[in-house]
Amino acid sequence: MSLDLNRKTVTKNAFRITKRRNHTAIRIRVPGGHLNASQIARIARIAEQFGDGNLHITTRQGFEIPNIPFEKMAEVNAALRPLIEELELEHGVKIDNPAAGYPAAGMRNISACIGNRTCPFANTDTTGLAQRIEAVVYPHDFHTKIAITGCPNDCIKAHMQDFGIIAICIPEYDYDQCIGCEACAKACQRKVTGAIEMNGSKVVRDERRCIGCGECVLACPTSAWTRKPGKYYRLLVMGRTGKKNPRLAMPFLDRVNEEVVTKVIANTMAYVDRYILRCLPKEHIGYIVDRTGFNVFRDEVLQGVVLNTEARLAKTIQWPGYNTLNDANLKTTK
Amino acid sequence: MSAYDYSRKEFAAVFAELQKTYQIYGPKRFAGRGRFSDTDLIRYAPLASLDELELAEKSSLSPKSLVFPADETIFHFNDHEFSQPQLKENGEIIVLLRPCDINGIARLDKMFLENGDQADPYYQRRRQRLHFFMIECRESFENCFCVSMKSNTTDNYEVALRFAGDRVAAQVKDHRYAGLFGQKGRAGSFSPEFVSGNDKQVELPTVETMPAEMFNHKMWEEYDSRCIACGRCNTSCVTCSCFSTVDLFYADSRQCGERRRVWDGCHLDGFSDMAGGHSFRKNKGERMRFKTFHKIYDFRKRFGFDMCVGCGRCDDVCPEYISFSSCINKLSRTLKGGSDK
Ligand code: SF4
Ligand code: SF4
Ligand code: SF4
Ligand code: SF4
Ligand code: SF4
């Protein structure tokens, strides 16, 4: 019996065309990379029941279960329902018919470092933010990669994403509480940018040099340094891997609040909708920005965005990277 | 002595009434100001209302800042004279605190007021503004070992308070408050209880004279690599009273400036440095030894009781999980010829 499949419908439903004829793989979203043990057990059962008992942990912190016969798609979707309910609907994602599986696959799983649920360096609960952003961007068909990292160590590699969100803090100094022990200055000088210098028995922070990592707060034995209330982020944009021109995401907005971050990402979907070349099977967002130019991107995604008073905005961006075509330095050795 | 019962609401009115005459300090929660993000900082601060009084968690910084601030100007100077600064405010202060901290401040009194023939005027002028209102403490927090240190009880307070859900009970020892406390509440029979056992217990060394070999004993060596000299155990300690003096000159002046005293601590780098660069205790293990002897041996020899009150803050805050109470026990075991492990 030969299968008659609409490839687009299948792909939109988060099933893949795979190397093995008549077999597919399902991608399971885990926004923020956190799930409980019973959800893992459920995923394992799907792999055992419909696949060959194997599963793959994706680079984006989702799961991919291979070797599922295409005929089983409806059954797999039915089995996915509780996961979709718990990992998507629970967090405010709107999916009309959760029994029919995932309604889109373009928007990639939002990944996150472990964040402040565990990591002492983290400036926020990265998973919680990932889940809230999921509710803003999913379901969406445009191929977009978003990742959230709890501090500028960037363990999740936000620098390789279309949108890399780095949680930062704004350190506040209580002059009277400082005993001049130098711990913050040493930490900032050794590990970060040297934004703190001693001034007699007190310290001064160069606000421009400060990247908001929070090392000074962690180091201070008197709580003279604390984090300013509120959550702040650095938003990096248009990093990418790929066959043509891999490059690093660069800061577009700094010290902005969550509202700004989510609104800019939501606006980007409208921007993509307006400019994407529909003659191509898919056009990656970074290449759209290449075509329209940064200024058009900037102006469109900032529409209706109210920047908080602390915010800083990139006037221009140059993305470090390279063209894979440039091979002048590569010589054969034989 | 009299005792009263209140609903929390009634007592909030007493509190507000007291605020007309006194500033009231107590442990206060500062949301999001903790060391890690989304954690809170609890430290002593002026309370705007009864609701700001934090009872559920121990403060990580002690009330010592009320008498011995982290940074205090002791005089201003120019090329030929100096002057002592006035306190910004001079009113009387009620401080709500637990028995260990009341006893802790009694230790500081020894260090600042009765150590030598000259009382420390900076300490004294802050200290005489304080009125202790004891928060009854019947259940210990993690790491407390006040019972072992005999600092779980005290009668050094003017008012004792029990906060139990929606009820507040007060024992008023000082008659100056009697009218005010009597107005809003009903006569009761409250008299405070004290915690009678902690999860942590320490066995104190009983030796009259510390044997010389304990100074270079290998039990201190493990702290050489474990302690990172962050100084948290000192800054959080209610009885650590060491400071350094620093001079600062006003911008563009060679002659005008001020001298300050700022908290210092035996674990911090530079604490024992002398002019010429000599440092008494380079190794962290030596610093741990110095602190331990001071807290539970040297001070006792001088004043007849131990300096440490067992509040456990040093154990609460050490990022390297160094437990001072375990160290005391280890020392006692070693002195008895047991294992130093
Ligand atoms: S990026 Fe920062 S917060 Fe996240 S896991 Fe790494 S160190 Fe922790
Ligand atoms: S937040 Fe980081 S970069 Fe900024 S002053 Fe503190 S340690 Fe330095
Ligand atoms: S770590 Fe804290 S106390 Fe030490 S110098 Fe820095 S701000 Fe001052
Ligand atoms: S040494 Fe530790 S337990 Fe003892 S008073 Fe100081 S902080 Fe409290
Ligand atoms: S808190 Fe711990 S690591 Fe820091 S100085 Fe004290 S013993 Fe050493």
XYZ file of C-alpha atoms and ligand atoms in Angstrom:
715
model
C 0.000 0.000 0.000
C 1.416 3.334 -0.982
C 0.931 6.330 1.306
C -0.627 9.524 0.007
C 0.545 12.289 2.371
C 0.271 16.051 2.276
C 3.798 16.864 3.337
C 2.906 20.404 4.433
C 0.079 19.264 6.678
C 2.246 16.609 8.244
C 5.111 19.001 8.908
C 2.839 21.661 10.350
C 1.578 19.013 12.769
C 5.176 18.610 14.092
C 5.796 15.304 12.349
C 8.852 15.070 10.132
C 9.637 13.473 6.852
C 12.517 11.216 7.811
C 15.138 9.204 6.060
C 13.227 5.992 6.602
C 10.405 5.650 4.076
C 6.872 5.503 5.552
C 8.145 6.462 9.000
C 7.993 9.765 10.742
C 9.316 11.398 13.908
C 7.293 13.547 16.281
C 8.797 16.596 17.949
C 7.633 17.331 21.458
C 7.862 20.846 22.787
C 9.157 21.494 26.280
C 9.166 25.281 26.677
C 11.919 26.266 29.078
C 13.308 22.734 29.182
C 11.659 21.795 32.489
C 9.263 18.925 32.896
C 8.290 16.515 35.597
C 9.103 12.856 35.851
C 5.609 11.659 34.977
C 5.674 13.737 31.801
C 8.953 12.086 30.870
C 7.363 8.709 31.563
C 4.492 9.627 29.252
C 6.948 10.579 26.509
C 8.769 7.299 27.044
C 5.503 5.374 26.667
C 4.794 7.094 23.338
C 8.225 6.009 22.121
C 7.594 2.443 23.225
C 4.069 2.220 21.935
C 4.373 3.939 18.564
C 8.074 4.130 17.793
C 10.875 1.654 18.375
C 11.490 2.575 22.009
C 14.153 5.173 21.256
C 14.028 8.879 21.632
C 16.327 11.772 20.969
C 16.898 14.823 23.170
C 17.003 17.749 20.783
C 19.473 20.607 20.972
C 16.518 22.835 21.794
C 15.522 20.773 24.841
C 12.577 19.068 23.231
C 12.211 15.401 22.387
C 12.102 13.752 19.014
C 10.646 10.271 18.810
C 11.687 8.559 15.566
C 10.545 5.503 13.675
C 6.821 6.009 14.028
C 4.761 4.648 11.107
C 2.828 7.491 9.461
C -0.483 5.647 10.000
C -0.052 6.100 13.737
C -0.097 9.900 13.593
C -3.647 10.275 14.869
C -2.999 7.891 17.745
C 0.218 9.690 18.625
C -1.645 12.975 18.629
C -4.234 11.546 20.985
C -1.472 10.308 23.283
C 0.158 13.763 23.190
C -2.944 15.470 24.470
C -2.080 15.462 28.202
C 1.418 16.755 27.427
C 0.010 19.553 25.301
C -2.395 20.382 28.079
C 0.216 20.432 30.801
C 3.133 21.994 28.925
C 1.207 24.402 26.687
C -2.406 25.132 27.676
C -1.458 25.334 31.340
C 0.819 28.254 30.493
C -1.788 30.164 28.562
C -0.977 28.914 25.061
C -4.094 28.911 22.865
C -4.540 25.668 20.962
C -8.044 25.114 19.613
C -7.993 21.366 19.410
C -5.411 19.794 21.701
C -6.519 16.319 20.593
C -5.165 17.007 17.108
C -1.532 17.378 18.126
C 0.699 20.398 17.655
C -0.784 23.062 15.393
C 2.568 24.499 14.246
C 6.237 23.587 14.049
C 7.910 26.680 12.604
C 8.384 28.348 15.955
C 11.090 26.219 17.538
C 11.029 25.098 21.140
C 12.009 27.929 23.456
C 15.010 26.672 25.341
C 16.342 27.929 28.643
C 19.234 27.341 30.973
C 18.278 25.962 34.364
C 17.813 29.486 35.726
C 17.142 30.555 39.263
C 15.128 27.495 40.184
C 18.571 26.000 40.779
C 21.503 28.085 39.585
C 22.863 30.670 42.051
C 24.058 32.957 39.238
C 20.686 33.273 37.550
C 18.896 36.599 37.595
C 15.507 35.115 36.820
C 13.371 32.009 36.478
C 14.227 31.337 32.848
C 11.739 28.488 32.462
C 8.882 30.639 33.713
C 9.793 33.330 31.198
C 10.042 30.727 28.414
C 6.539 29.536 29.252
C 5.164 33.065 29.213
C 6.813 33.808 25.872
C 5.499 30.519 24.506
C 1.997 31.886 25.115
C 2.869 34.924 22.992
C 4.528 33.207 20.053
C 2.987 29.753 19.755
C 1.424 28.475 17.573
C 3.295 30.261 14.809
C 4.685 28.947 11.570
C 7.670 31.208 11.031
C 10.919 29.451 11.695
C 12.203 31.289 14.782
C 14.646 30.313 17.469
C 14.360 31.795 20.936
C 16.449 30.934 23.986
C 16.672 32.366 27.458
C 19.682 32.353 29.704
C 19.774 33.345 33.360
C 22.957 35.404 33.329
C 25.656 36.610 30.944
C 27.503 33.294 31.291
C 25.041 32.313 28.591
C 25.010 28.572 29.201
C 22.071 28.146 26.803
C 23.981 29.904 24.021
C 21.572 32.744 23.485
C 24.201 34.149 21.142
C 23.263 31.540 18.540
C 19.550 32.392 18.376
C 17.247 34.674 16.429
C 16.283 36.020 19.824
C 18.672 35.466 22.686
C 17.361 36.733 25.981
C 19.877 37.266 28.762
C 18.489 37.929 32.216
C 20.511 40.626 33.931
C 20.237 42.742 37.030
C 20.822 46.365 37.821
C 23.001 46.388 40.936
C 22.170 49.008 43.537
C 24.698 50.227 46.045
C 24.005 51.021 49.675
C 26.874 53.350 50.469
C 26.454 53.147 54.241
C 26.514 49.364 54.247
C 29.795 49.035 52.301
C 32.837 48.108 54.373
C 35.379 48.384 51.577
C 36.322 44.702 51.622
C 37.028 44.797 47.862
C 35.243 41.502 47.201
C 32.934 42.997 44.568
C 35.720 44.896 42.830
C 37.905 41.776 42.708
C 35.045 39.617 41.422
C 34.132 42.108 38.716
C 37.740 42.608 37.700
C 38.657 38.933 37.646
C 35.530 37.489 36.145
C 33.723 40.259 34.324
C 34.489 43.703 32.903
C 36.148 45.542 35.752
C 33.197 47.870 36.156
C 33.866 48.318 39.865
C 36.821 50.217 41.220
C 37.835 51.015 44.749
C 37.615 54.640 45.745
C 39.262 54.811 49.146
C 37.245 52.529 51.355
C 34.216 52.629 49.061
C 33.525 51.483 45.530
C 32.261 53.080 42.348
C 30.557 51.253 39.512
C 30.997 52.372 35.931
C 27.461 52.008 34.708
C 28.503 51.657 31.061
C 30.918 48.851 31.774
C 28.467 46.941 33.899
C 26.866 44.007 32.112
C 24.481 43.196 34.942
C 25.750 39.734 35.781
C 25.222 40.093 39.526
C 28.650 38.798 40.594
C 29.047 41.836 42.856
C 25.761 41.047 44.599
C 26.877 37.453 45.126
C 30.241 38.573 46.488
C 29.175 41.272 48.940
C 29.222 40.125 52.581
C 27.086 43.011 53.859
C 24.368 43.180 51.188
C 25.613 46.612 50.190
C 25.041 45.430 46.617
C 21.541 44.190 45.905
C 19.490 43.805 42.729
C 17.184 46.659 41.827
C 13.587 45.404 42.028
C 12.130 44.321 38.709
C 13.505 42.060 36.027
C 15.818 43.263 33.338
C 16.998 41.683 30.113
C 19.438 42.107 27.280
C 17.889 41.096 24.002
C 20.273 39.764 21.379
C 19.004 39.384 17.856
C 19.698 37.491 14.664
C 22.340 35.028 15.596
C 22.373 31.943 13.407
C 24.105 28.826 12.284
C 23.484 27.488 8.791
C 25.194 26.801 5.518
C 25.792 30.334 4.288
C 26.684 32.833 6.954
C 26.855 31.708 10.572
C 27.010 34.600 12.965
C 26.635 35.757 16.523
C 23.496 37.412 17.824
C 24.162 40.976 18.953
C 22.595 43.235 21.586
C 19.609 45.100 20.207
C 18.037 46.187 23.496
C 19.636 46.323 26.924
C 18.188 46.684 30.436
C 14.656 46.326 29.143
C 11.742 44.804 30.999
C 9.770 41.698 30.087
C 6.994 43.662 28.436
C 9.448 45.160 25.966
C 10.971 41.771 25.201
C 7.656 40.071 24.515
C 6.241 42.940 22.513
C 9.327 43.125 20.292
C 9.139 39.399 19.628
C 5.415 39.615 18.876
C 5.998 42.567 16.537
C 8.676 40.576 14.755
C 6.092 38.011 13.713
C 4.123 40.787 11.957
C 7.335 42.112 10.401
C 8.186 38.666 9.040
C 4.664 38.268 7.704
C 5.058 41.526 5.801
C 8.503 40.932 4.305
C 9.015 37.191 3.928
C 9.645 35.951 0.396
C 6.820 33.530 -0.161
C 8.376 32.199 -3.358
C 10.899 30.359 -1.192
C 9.945 27.181 0.693
C 11.068 28.940 3.840
C 13.057 32.070 4.520
C 14.952 32.344 7.717
C 14.253 35.490 9.714
C 17.884 36.618 9.787
C 18.019 36.695 6.006
C 14.871 38.806 5.928
C 16.629 41.341 8.142
C 19.600 41.189 5.757
C 17.294 42.115 2.909
C 15.264 44.862 4.579
C 18.198 46.301 6.470
C 18.476 46.717 10.222
C 16.724 50.087 10.320
C 13.491 48.765 8.857
C 13.579 45.846 11.269
C 14.262 48.137 14.221
C 11.512 50.611 13.404
C 8.914 47.951 12.755
C 9.540 45.838 15.819
C 9.619 48.870 18.097
C 6.200 50.051 17.014
C 3.991 50.595 20.025
C 6.785 49.516 22.376
C 7.196 51.688 25.442
C 10.815 51.446 26.537
C 11.375 51.505 30.292
C 13.534 54.389 31.515
C 16.636 52.199 32.050
C 16.543 50.837 28.495
C 19.332 51.189 25.962
C 18.780 50.678 22.250
C 21.275 49.741 19.527
C 21.401 52.422 16.845
C 23.303 50.145 14.516
C 24.392 46.532 14.623
C 27.237 44.722 12.974
C 27.017 40.991 13.319
C 30.299 39.113 13.687
C 30.323 35.951 11.649
C 31.718 34.650 8.410
C 30.656 33.586 4.973
C 31.214 29.888 4.438
C 32.304 30.807 0.940
C 35.462 32.446 2.278
C 37.963 29.605 2.143
C 41.083 31.447 1.040
C 42.872 30.318 4.194
C 42.071 26.632 3.663
C 44.721 24.723 1.686
C 45.024 21.060 0.956
C 47.830 19.373 2.884
C 48.821 16.712 0.397
C 4.962 43.968 86.026
C 1.717 43.504 84.107
C 0.486 41.387 81.229
C -2.032 41.966 78.452
C -3.744 40.156 75.620
C -4.577 41.649 72.258
C -5.882 40.759 68.867
C -3.253 41.532 66.264
C -5.305 44.490 65.160
C -5.457 45.873 68.680
C -1.753 45.434 69.077
C -1.128 47.181 65.762
C -2.805 50.184 67.376
C -0.440 49.939 70.366
C 2.434 49.778 67.922
C 1.200 52.875 66.110
C 0.774 54.649 69.425
C 4.365 53.812 70.430
C 5.590 55.201 67.122
C 4.500 58.658 68.203
C 7.312 58.650 70.746
C 9.762 56.021 69.512
C 11.241 54.810 66.310
C 10.650 51.070 66.189
C 13.243 48.748 64.685
C 12.909 45.069 64.024
C 13.731 42.362 61.518
C 12.278 43.416 58.172
C 11.950 41.586 54.876
C 13.308 43.325 51.784
C 11.719 41.562 48.835
C 14.122 40.563 46.090
C 17.153 41.959 47.917
C 18.600 38.598 48.887
C 21.899 37.306 47.641
C 20.230 35.175 44.962
C 17.597 36.541 42.613
C 14.009 36.238 43.810
C 15.171 35.719 47.379
C 14.596 38.215 50.131
C 16.956 39.941 52.518
C 16.012 40.092 56.165
C 17.788 42.647 58.258
C 17.075 45.128 61.020
C 15.437 48.322 59.847
C 12.869 50.861 61.006
C 9.380 49.352 60.816
C 6.628 51.485 59.325
C 3.954 49.289 60.885
C 3.507 46.028 62.749
C 2.972 44.264 59.429
C 6.595 44.877 58.502
C 7.868 42.845 61.432
C 9.330 39.616 60.037
C 8.861 36.652 62.333
C 8.995 33.634 60.059
C 12.671 33.745 59.165
C 15.896 34.628 60.943
C 17.568 37.834 59.823
C 20.854 37.244 58.041
C 22.320 40.445 59.446
C 22.070 41.040 63.167
C 20.753 44.046 65.104
C 24.316 45.066 65.977
C 24.151 47.717 63.246
C 21.925 49.721 65.601
C 24.782 50.247 68.011
C 27.707 49.573 65.734
C 26.932 50.571 62.140
C 28.889 49.118 59.237
C 30.447 52.500 58.561
C 30.513 55.365 61.027
C 32.292 58.708 60.881
C 34.109 59.271 64.144
C 35.514 62.709 63.443
C 35.941 65.344 60.795
C 39.321 67.009 60.510
C 41.131 69.836 58.813
C 44.754 70.937 59.188
C 44.452 72.069 62.805
C 41.334 70.752 64.465
C 38.808 68.004 64.500
C 35.180 67.683 65.496
C 32.930 64.856 66.440
C 29.870 64.516 64.235
C 26.408 64.671 65.737
C 23.999 61.811 65.283
C 21.491 62.656 62.586
C 18.665 61.601 64.841
C 18.723 61.384 68.560
C 15.309 60.009 69.499
C 14.702 56.878 71.497
C 14.429 53.567 69.737
C 12.455 50.457 70.529
C 14.057 47.395 69.050
C 12.216 44.104 68.700
C 14.653 41.270 68.997
C 15.076 37.708 70.237
C 16.850 36.550 73.418
C 20.062 35.539 71.619
C 20.410 39.008 70.153
C 19.654 40.707 73.468
C 22.463 38.627 74.913
C 24.562 39.437 71.861
C 24.252 43.145 72.506
C 25.151 42.507 76.147
C 28.413 40.999 74.770
C 28.971 44.091 72.674
C 28.418 46.194 75.798
C 31.357 44.372 77.362
C 33.568 45.033 74.354
C 32.646 48.675 73.827
C 31.776 49.917 77.289
C 33.661 47.802 79.808
C 36.829 46.804 78.025
C 39.423 49.168 79.479
C 38.760 52.331 81.403
C 37.251 54.351 78.582
C 33.748 53.595 77.326
C 33.396 53.963 73.584
C 31.399 57.175 73.137
C 30.164 56.339 69.649
C 28.744 53.056 70.828
C 27.437 54.531 74.029
C 25.436 57.314 72.444
C 23.654 54.809 70.214
C 23.274 52.208 72.902
C 21.579 54.520 75.396
C 18.786 55.233 72.912
C 17.711 51.583 72.795
C 14.802 49.924 74.553
C 14.590 46.161 74.188
C 11.240 44.578 73.395
C 11.868 40.860 73.397
C 10.268 38.670 70.764
C 9.503 35.435 72.564
C 11.391 32.584 70.916
C 10.016 29.134 71.689
C 11.124 27.275 68.605
C 14.593 27.532 67.211
C 15.524 28.185 63.627
C 17.965 26.101 61.628
C 21.533 26.255 63.010
C 20.632 27.919 66.325
C 22.565 26.629 69.327
C 21.636 29.256 71.902
C 20.787 26.677 74.570
C 24.343 25.342 74.561
C 25.601 28.916 74.808
C 23.167 29.714 77.653
C 21.846 32.668 75.709
C 18.367 31.286 75.163
C 17.004 33.154 78.180
C 17.181 36.723 79.364
C 15.360 39.172 81.586
C 17.064 42.126 79.959
C 13.979 43.624 78.309
C 11.275 46.155 79.053
C 8.498 44.352 77.250
C 8.198 40.749 76.083
C 5.905 39.869 73.197
C 4.334 36.669 71.985
C 3.020 36.657 68.439
C 0.697 33.700 67.928
C -1.392 33.907 64.780
C -4.025 36.539 65.340
C -3.157 36.972 69.010
C -0.475 39.037 70.644
C 0.429 38.813 74.318
C 2.625 41.266 76.147
C 4.440 41.274 79.437
C 5.284 44.816 80.437
C 8.107 45.157 82.939
C 8.713 48.850 82.599
C 5.916 50.942 84.054
C 6.459 53.764 81.591
C 4.526 51.727 79.013
C 1.815 50.510 81.370
C -0.780 53.135 80.519
C -0.383 52.733 76.802
C -0.402 48.937 76.880
C -3.324 48.826 79.319
C -5.579 51.050 77.213
C -5.915 48.794 74.216
C -5.737 45.319 75.702
C -7.213 43.041 78.307
C -5.345 42.067 81.425
C -3.667 38.695 80.926
C -1.150 36.431 82.521
C 1.510 36.107 79.855
C 5.035 35.452 80.881
C 7.496 34.493 78.150
C 8.821 31.000 77.622
C 12.238 30.292 76.208
C 13.436 27.682 73.784
C 14.725 24.748 75.798
C 16.419 22.676 73.142
C 17.979 23.221 69.726
C 18.631 20.677 66.995
C 22.244 21.788 67.085
C 24.141 21.350 70.292
C 27.714 22.201 71.026
C 30.003 20.926 73.659
C 32.190 23.736 74.896
C 35.817 23.158 75.801
C 36.232 22.935 79.549
C 39.958 23.585 79.819
C 41.163 26.388 82.075
C 44.124 27.073 79.826
C 44.237 26.212 76.158
C 47.136 23.798 75.613
C 49.831 25.359 73.454
C 49.684 22.525 70.929
C 46.124 23.524 69.996
C 47.429 26.689 68.361
C 49.235 24.814 65.646
C 47.050 21.756 65.690
C 46.350 20.139 62.356
C 42.592 20.336 62.947
C 42.718 23.913 61.641
C 44.362 22.952 58.372
C 41.212 21.846 56.579
C 39.933 25.431 56.779
C 42.968 26.650 54.819
C 41.381 25.293 51.693
C 37.718 25.395 52.675
C 37.339 29.016 53.801
C 37.363 31.647 51.049
C 37.777 34.620 53.412
C 34.507 36.179 52.308
C 33.893 37.563 55.792
C 30.181 36.730 55.935
C 30.542 34.903 59.244
C 31.922 38.128 60.735
C 29.513 40.609 59.167
C 26.438 38.595 60.096
C 27.606 37.865 63.647
C 25.887 39.803 66.400
C 29.006 39.691 68.581
C 31.794 40.394 66.083
C 32.917 43.860 67.073
C 36.113 44.405 65.111
C 36.573 47.427 62.911
C 39.249 49.191 60.912
C 39.724 52.912 60.776
C 40.057 54.631 57.440
C 40.642 58.243 56.555
C 39.085 59.844 53.581
C 39.951 63.225 52.201
C 37.342 65.393 50.591
C 37.834 65.816 46.874
C 40.533 68.347 45.999
C 41.636 68.759 49.604
C 44.834 67.587 51.292
C 43.728 68.753 54.711
C 40.026 68.221 55.160
C 38.452 64.902 55.569
C 37.042 62.466 58.002
C 37.975 59.348 59.881
C 35.606 56.451 59.775
C 35.409 53.129 61.421
C 34.096 50.293 59.325
C 33.381 46.685 60.156
C 36.299 44.400 59.689
C 36.631 40.749 60.553
C 39.230 38.170 61.398
C 38.373 36.107 58.306
C 38.884 38.952 55.851
C 42.132 39.473 53.983
C 44.079 42.381 55.336
C 42.533 42.220 58.816
C 45.768 41.476 60.658
C 48.075 43.330 58.273
C 50.456 45.756 59.902
C 52.419 48.682 58.572
C 55.400 47.204 56.784
C 53.314 44.367 55.396
C 53.492 41.802 58.174
C 50.347 39.729 58.460
C 49.664 37.651 61.561
C 47.263 35.163 60.093
C 47.790 34.485 56.420
C 46.100 31.088 56.408
C 42.360 30.731 56.674
C 42.803 27.949 59.203
C 44.627 30.350 61.512
C 41.773 32.792 61.140
C 39.259 30.086 62.015
C 41.318 29.237 65.076
C 41.523 32.874 66.093
C 37.774 33.333 65.778
C 36.961 30.099 67.579
C 39.249 30.825 70.519
C 37.940 34.364 70.797
C 34.307 33.331 70.680
C 34.448 30.462 73.139
C 37.652 30.773 75.131
C 39.500 34.117 75.280
C 36.429 36.228 75.907
C 35.315 33.925 78.714
C 38.676 34.288 80.404
C 38.231 38.020 80.419
C 34.533 38.450 81.112
C 33.410 35.156 82.613
C 31.053 34.058 79.863
C 31.367 33.193 76.211
C 31.217 35.720 73.422
C 29.305 33.540 70.984
C 25.571 33.458 71.687
C 24.814 30.603 69.312
C 22.566 32.585 66.977
C 23.843 30.383 64.164
C 24.024 33.166 61.598
C 27.617 32.300 60.733
C 26.456 28.820 59.749
C 23.407 30.195 57.920
C 25.444 32.454 55.657
C 28.699 30.613 54.975
C 28.796 29.973 51.218
C 31.281 27.152 51.770
C 29.123 25.247 54.254
C 31.627 25.712 57.047
C 29.818 25.065 60.299
C 31.106 26.948 63.306
C 29.110 24.774 65.689
C 30.781 21.664 64.243
C 34.125 23.367 64.647
C 33.482 23.989 68.345
C 32.544 20.340 68.806
C 35.624 19.245 66.911
C 37.807 21.366 69.137
C 36.263 19.903 72.272
C 36.659 16.359 70.960
C 40.270 17.000 70.078
C 40.963 18.456 73.516
C 39.604 15.288 75.050
C 41.963 13.282 72.924
C 39.325 12.233 70.417
C 39.173 12.514 66.674
C 39.700 15.889 65.031
C 37.673 14.767 62.033
S 23.566 30.992 32.087
Fe 23.982 31.731 34.132
S 22.074 31.322 35.168
Fe 22.047 30.040 33.388
S 22.897 28.077 34.062
Fe 24.556 29.313 33.228
S 25.459 30.300 34.992
Fe 23.434 29.590 35.597
S 26.782 43.311 37.789
Fe 28.628 42.248 37.026
S 29.516 43.712 35.588
Fe 28.078 44.879 36.842
S 29.334 45.711 38.487
Fe 28.451 43.784 39.245
S 30.038 42.240 38.799
Fe 30.538 44.047 37.573
S 31.753 43.609 48.434
Fe 30.247 44.906 49.462
S 31.246 45.596 51.330
Fe 32.848 44.762 50.022
S 33.631 46.557 48.900
Fe 32.032 45.655 47.638
S 30.153 46.748 48.201
Fe 31.677 47.165 49.793
S 29.904 33.142 66.160
Fe 28.160 32.525 64.905
S 26.706 31.619 66.322
Fe 28.198 32.747 67.529
S 27.266 34.759 67.837
Fe 28.553 34.899 66.015
S 27.213 34.441 64.291
Fe 26.154 33.800 66.151
S 31.623 32.709 55.931
Fe 32.661 30.754 55.635
S 33.947 31.057 53.830
Fe 33.290 33.084 54.506
S 34.961 33.758 55.824
Fe 33.457 32.785 57.156
S 34.097 30.664 57.319
Fe 35.202 31.554 55.600
